Amino acid sequence: KHRIATGKKNQNFGIEAGIKLPTAEQGLGSGKSDFTVNGIYSLDFASDWRLDANASATKLGTTDIGAGSVSYLWAMALSKELGSWTLAGEISGTHQSGLPNSTQWLAAASYVVHPRIVLDAGFSVIQQTHGDGHTLFFGATWLADKLF
Protein backbone atom coordinates (compact mmCIF):
# COMPACT_ATOMS: atom_id res chain seq x y z
CA LYS A 1 0.00 0.00 0.00
CA HIS A 2 1.08 3.54 -0.61
CA ARG A 3 -0.64 6.60 0.85
CA ILE A 4 -0.63 9.65 -1.39
CA ALA A 5 -0.65 12.91 0.58
CA THR A 6 -3.51 15.21 -0.41
CA GLY A 7 -2.48 18.16 1.75
CA LYS A 8 -5.81 17.94 3.57
CA LYS A 9 -6.16 16.25 6.94
CA ASN A 10 -9.67 14.95 6.21
CA GLN A 11 -8.79 13.29 2.86
CA ASN A 12 -6.71 10.21 2.12
CA PHE A 13 -5.85 8.56 -1.16
CA GLY A 14 -3.91 5.37 -1.65
CA ILE A 15 -2.89 2.76 -4.15
CA GLU A 16 -2.54 -0.88 -3.26
CA ALA A 17 -1.04 -3.65 -5.37
CA GLY A 18 -1.40 -7.34 -4.65
CA ILE A 19 -0.64 -10.77 -6.00
CA LYS A 20 -2.40 -14.06 -5.30
CA LEU A 21 -0.01 -16.96 -5.61
CA PRO A 22 -1.15 -20.52 -6.43
CA THR A 23 -0.41 -22.17 -3.08
CA ALA A 24 -3.52 -24.35 -2.60
CA GLU A 25 -3.59 -28.06 -3.19
CA GLN A 26 -4.85 -29.28 -6.57
CA GLY A 27 -8.60 -28.79 -6.88
CA LEU A 28 -8.59 -25.65 -4.71
CA GLY A 29 -8.15 -22.24 -6.29
CA SER A 30 -7.26 -21.59 -9.93
CA GLY A 31 -3.67 -22.85 -9.88
CA LYS A 32 -2.54 -19.54 -11.41
CA SER A 33 -1.39 -16.15 -10.10
CA ASP A 34 -3.71 -13.12 -10.11
CA PHE A 35 -2.50 -9.49 -9.98
CA THR A 36 -4.59 -6.65 -8.48
CA VAL A 37 -4.30 -2.85 -8.40
CA ASN A 38 -6.71 -1.01 -6.09
CA GLY A 39 -7.34 2.72 -5.67
CA ILE A 40 -8.67 3.92 -2.30
CA TYR A 41 -10.15 7.32 -1.41
CA SER A 42 -11.45 8.39 2.04
CA LEU A 43 -13.09 11.63 3.07
CA ASP A 44 -14.02 12.60 6.63
CA PHE A 45 -16.70 15.30 6.79
CA ALA A 46 -19.36 16.87 9.03
CA SER A 47 -17.55 15.79 12.21
CA ASP A 48 -18.37 12.05 12.40
CA TRP A 49 -19.13 11.00 8.79
CA ARG A 50 -16.78 9.11 6.46
CA LEU A 51 -17.03 8.33 2.76
CA ASP A 52 -14.83 5.57 1.32
CA ALA A 53 -14.50 4.69 -2.37
CA ASN A 54 -12.52 1.85 -3.94
CA ALA A 55 -11.93 0.78 -7.52
CA SER A 56 -9.79 -2.17 -8.52
CA ALA A 57 -8.77 -4.25 -11.50
CA THR A 58 -7.53 -7.82 -11.23
CA LYS A 59 -5.67 -9.58 -14.05
CA LEU A 60 -6.73 -13.20 -13.66
CA GLY A 61 -4.26 -15.98 -14.34
CA THR A 62 -7.00 -18.19 -15.73
CA THR A 63 -10.68 -17.76 -16.58
CA ASP A 64 -13.65 -19.76 -17.77
CA ILE A 65 -14.15 -20.01 -21.54
CA GLY A 66 -15.74 -16.79 -22.82
CA ALA A 67 -14.91 -14.76 -19.71
CA GLY A 68 -12.58 -11.75 -19.83
CA SER A 69 -9.16 -11.93 -18.21
CA VAL A 70 -9.67 -8.74 -16.14
CA SER A 71 -12.19 -8.44 -13.30
CA TYR A 72 -13.22 -4.98 -12.08
CA LEU A 73 -14.63 -4.12 -8.66
CA TRP A 74 -16.01 -0.85 -7.31
CA ALA A 75 -17.34 0.04 -3.85
CA MET A 76 -18.72 3.13 -2.12
CA ALA A 77 -19.37 3.21 1.63
CA LEU A 78 -20.79 5.81 3.98
CA SER A 79 -20.40 5.52 7.75
CA LYS A 80 -21.37 7.54 10.81
CA GLU A 81 -19.84 7.35 14.28
CA LEU A 82 -22.27 7.59 17.20
CA GLY A 83 -20.19 7.34 20.36
CA SER A 84 -19.19 3.68 20.73
CA TRP A 85 -21.32 2.72 17.73
CA THR A 86 -20.59 3.03 14.00
CA LEU A 87 -23.32 2.55 11.40
CA ALA A 88 -22.38 1.90 7.77
CA GLY A 89 -23.96 1.36 4.38
CA GLU A 90 -22.21 0.24 1.22
CA ILE A 91 -22.94 -0.45 -2.42
CA SER A 92 -20.46 -2.37 -4.55
CA GLY A 93 -20.31 -4.21 -7.81
CA THR A 94 -18.25 -6.28 -10.19
CA HIS A 95 -17.76 -6.46 -13.94
CA GLN A 96 -15.96 -9.05 -16.03
CA SER A 97 -16.64 -9.27 -19.75
CA GLY A 98 -18.48 -12.43 -20.72
CA LEU A 99 -20.05 -12.76 -17.25
CA PRO A 100 -23.08 -11.11 -15.64
CA ASN A 101 -22.41 -7.99 -13.57
CA SER A 102 -23.24 -8.07 -9.88
CA THR A 103 -24.30 -5.43 -7.37
CA GLN A 104 -24.23 -5.78 -3.59
CA TRP A 105 -25.93 -3.68 -0.91
CA LEU A 106 -24.67 -3.90 2.67
CA ALA A 107 -25.77 -2.44 6.01
CA ALA A 108 -23.67 -2.95 9.13
CA ALA A 109 -23.13 -1.78 12.68
CA SER A 110 -20.13 -2.09 15.00
CA TYR A 111 -19.78 -1.52 18.72
CA VAL A 112 -16.52 -0.76 20.57
CA VAL A 113 -16.65 -2.84 23.75
CA HIS A 114 -13.10 -1.87 24.70
CA PRO A 115 -10.41 -0.02 22.69
CA ARG A 116 -9.06 -3.48 21.76
CA ILE A 117 -12.40 -5.30 21.20
CA VAL A 118 -15.00 -4.48 18.52
CA LEU A 119 -18.20 -6.42 17.76
CA ASP A 120 -19.91 -6.10 14.39
CA ALA A 121 -22.97 -7.38 12.55
CA GLY A 122 -24.60 -6.75 9.22
CA PHE A 123 -26.74 -7.83 6.33
CA SER A 124 -26.04 -7.87 2.60
CA VAL A 125 -28.00 -8.50 -0.57
CA ILE A 126 -26.30 -9.37 -3.83
CA GLN A 127 -28.12 -8.90 -7.11
CA GLN A 128 -27.03 -10.96 -10.09
CA THR A 129 -28.58 -11.90 -13.40
CA HIS A 130 -28.96 -15.53 -12.34
CA GLY A 131 -30.50 -14.76 -8.92
CA ASP A 132 -30.15 -12.82 -5.71
CA GLY A 133 -28.44 -13.86 -2.49
CA HIS A 134 -28.64 -12.72 1.11
CA THR A 135 -26.04 -12.83 3.88
CA LEU A 136 -26.29 -12.17 7.60
CA PHE A 137 -22.97 -11.85 9.43
CA PHE A 138 -21.56 -11.34 12.91
CA GLY A 139 -17.96 -10.85 13.98
CA ALA A 140 -15.51 -9.78 16.62
CA THR A 141 -12.10 -8.17 16.36
CA TRP A 142 -9.54 -8.38 19.12
CA LEU A 143 -6.40 -6.28 18.80
CA ALA A 144 -3.47 -8.25 20.23
CA ASP A 145 -0.36 -6.67 21.73
CA LYS A 146 2.55 -5.69 19.53
CA LEU A 147 4.31 -8.78 18.26
CA PHE A 148 7.54 -7.02 17.26
PDB file of C-alpha atoms in Angstrom, residues 16 33-34 37 39 48 70 91-92 101 106 109 115-116 124 137:
ATOM      1  CA  GLU A  16      -2.542  -0.881  -3.257  1.00  0.00           C
ATOM      2  CA  SER A  33      -1.389 -16.150 -10.103  1.00  0.00           C
ATOM      3  CA  ASP A  34      -3.711 -13.116 -10.105  1.00  0.00           C
ATOM      4  CA  VAL A  37      -4.305  -2.853  -8.400  1.00  0.00           C
ATOM      5  CA  GLY A  39      -7.335   2.715  -5.674  1.00  0.00           C
ATOM      6  CA  ASP A  48     -18.370  12.046  12.396  1.00  0.00           C
ATOM      7  CA  VAL A  70      -9.668  -8.740 -16.141  1.00  0.00           C
ATOM      8  CA  ILE A  91     -22.938  -0.449  -2.420  1.00  0.00           C
ATOM      9  CA  SER A  92     -20.463  -2.374  -4.549  1.00  0.00           C
ATOM     10  CA  ASN A 101     -22.411  -7.992 -13.572  1.00  0.00           C
ATOM     11  CA  LEU A 106     -24.669  -3.902   2.671  1.00  0.00           C
ATOM     12  CA  ALA A 109     -23.125  -1.781  12.684  1.00  0.00           C
ATOM     13  CA  PRO A 115     -10.412  -0.020  22.687  1.00  0.00           C
ATOM     14  CA  ARG A 116      -9.062  -3.480  21.763  1.00  0.00           C
ATOM     15  CA  SER A 124     -26.043  -7.866   2.598  1.00  0.00           C
ATOM     16  CA  PHE A 137     -22.972 -11.852   9.430  1.00  0.00           C
TER      17      PHE A 137
END
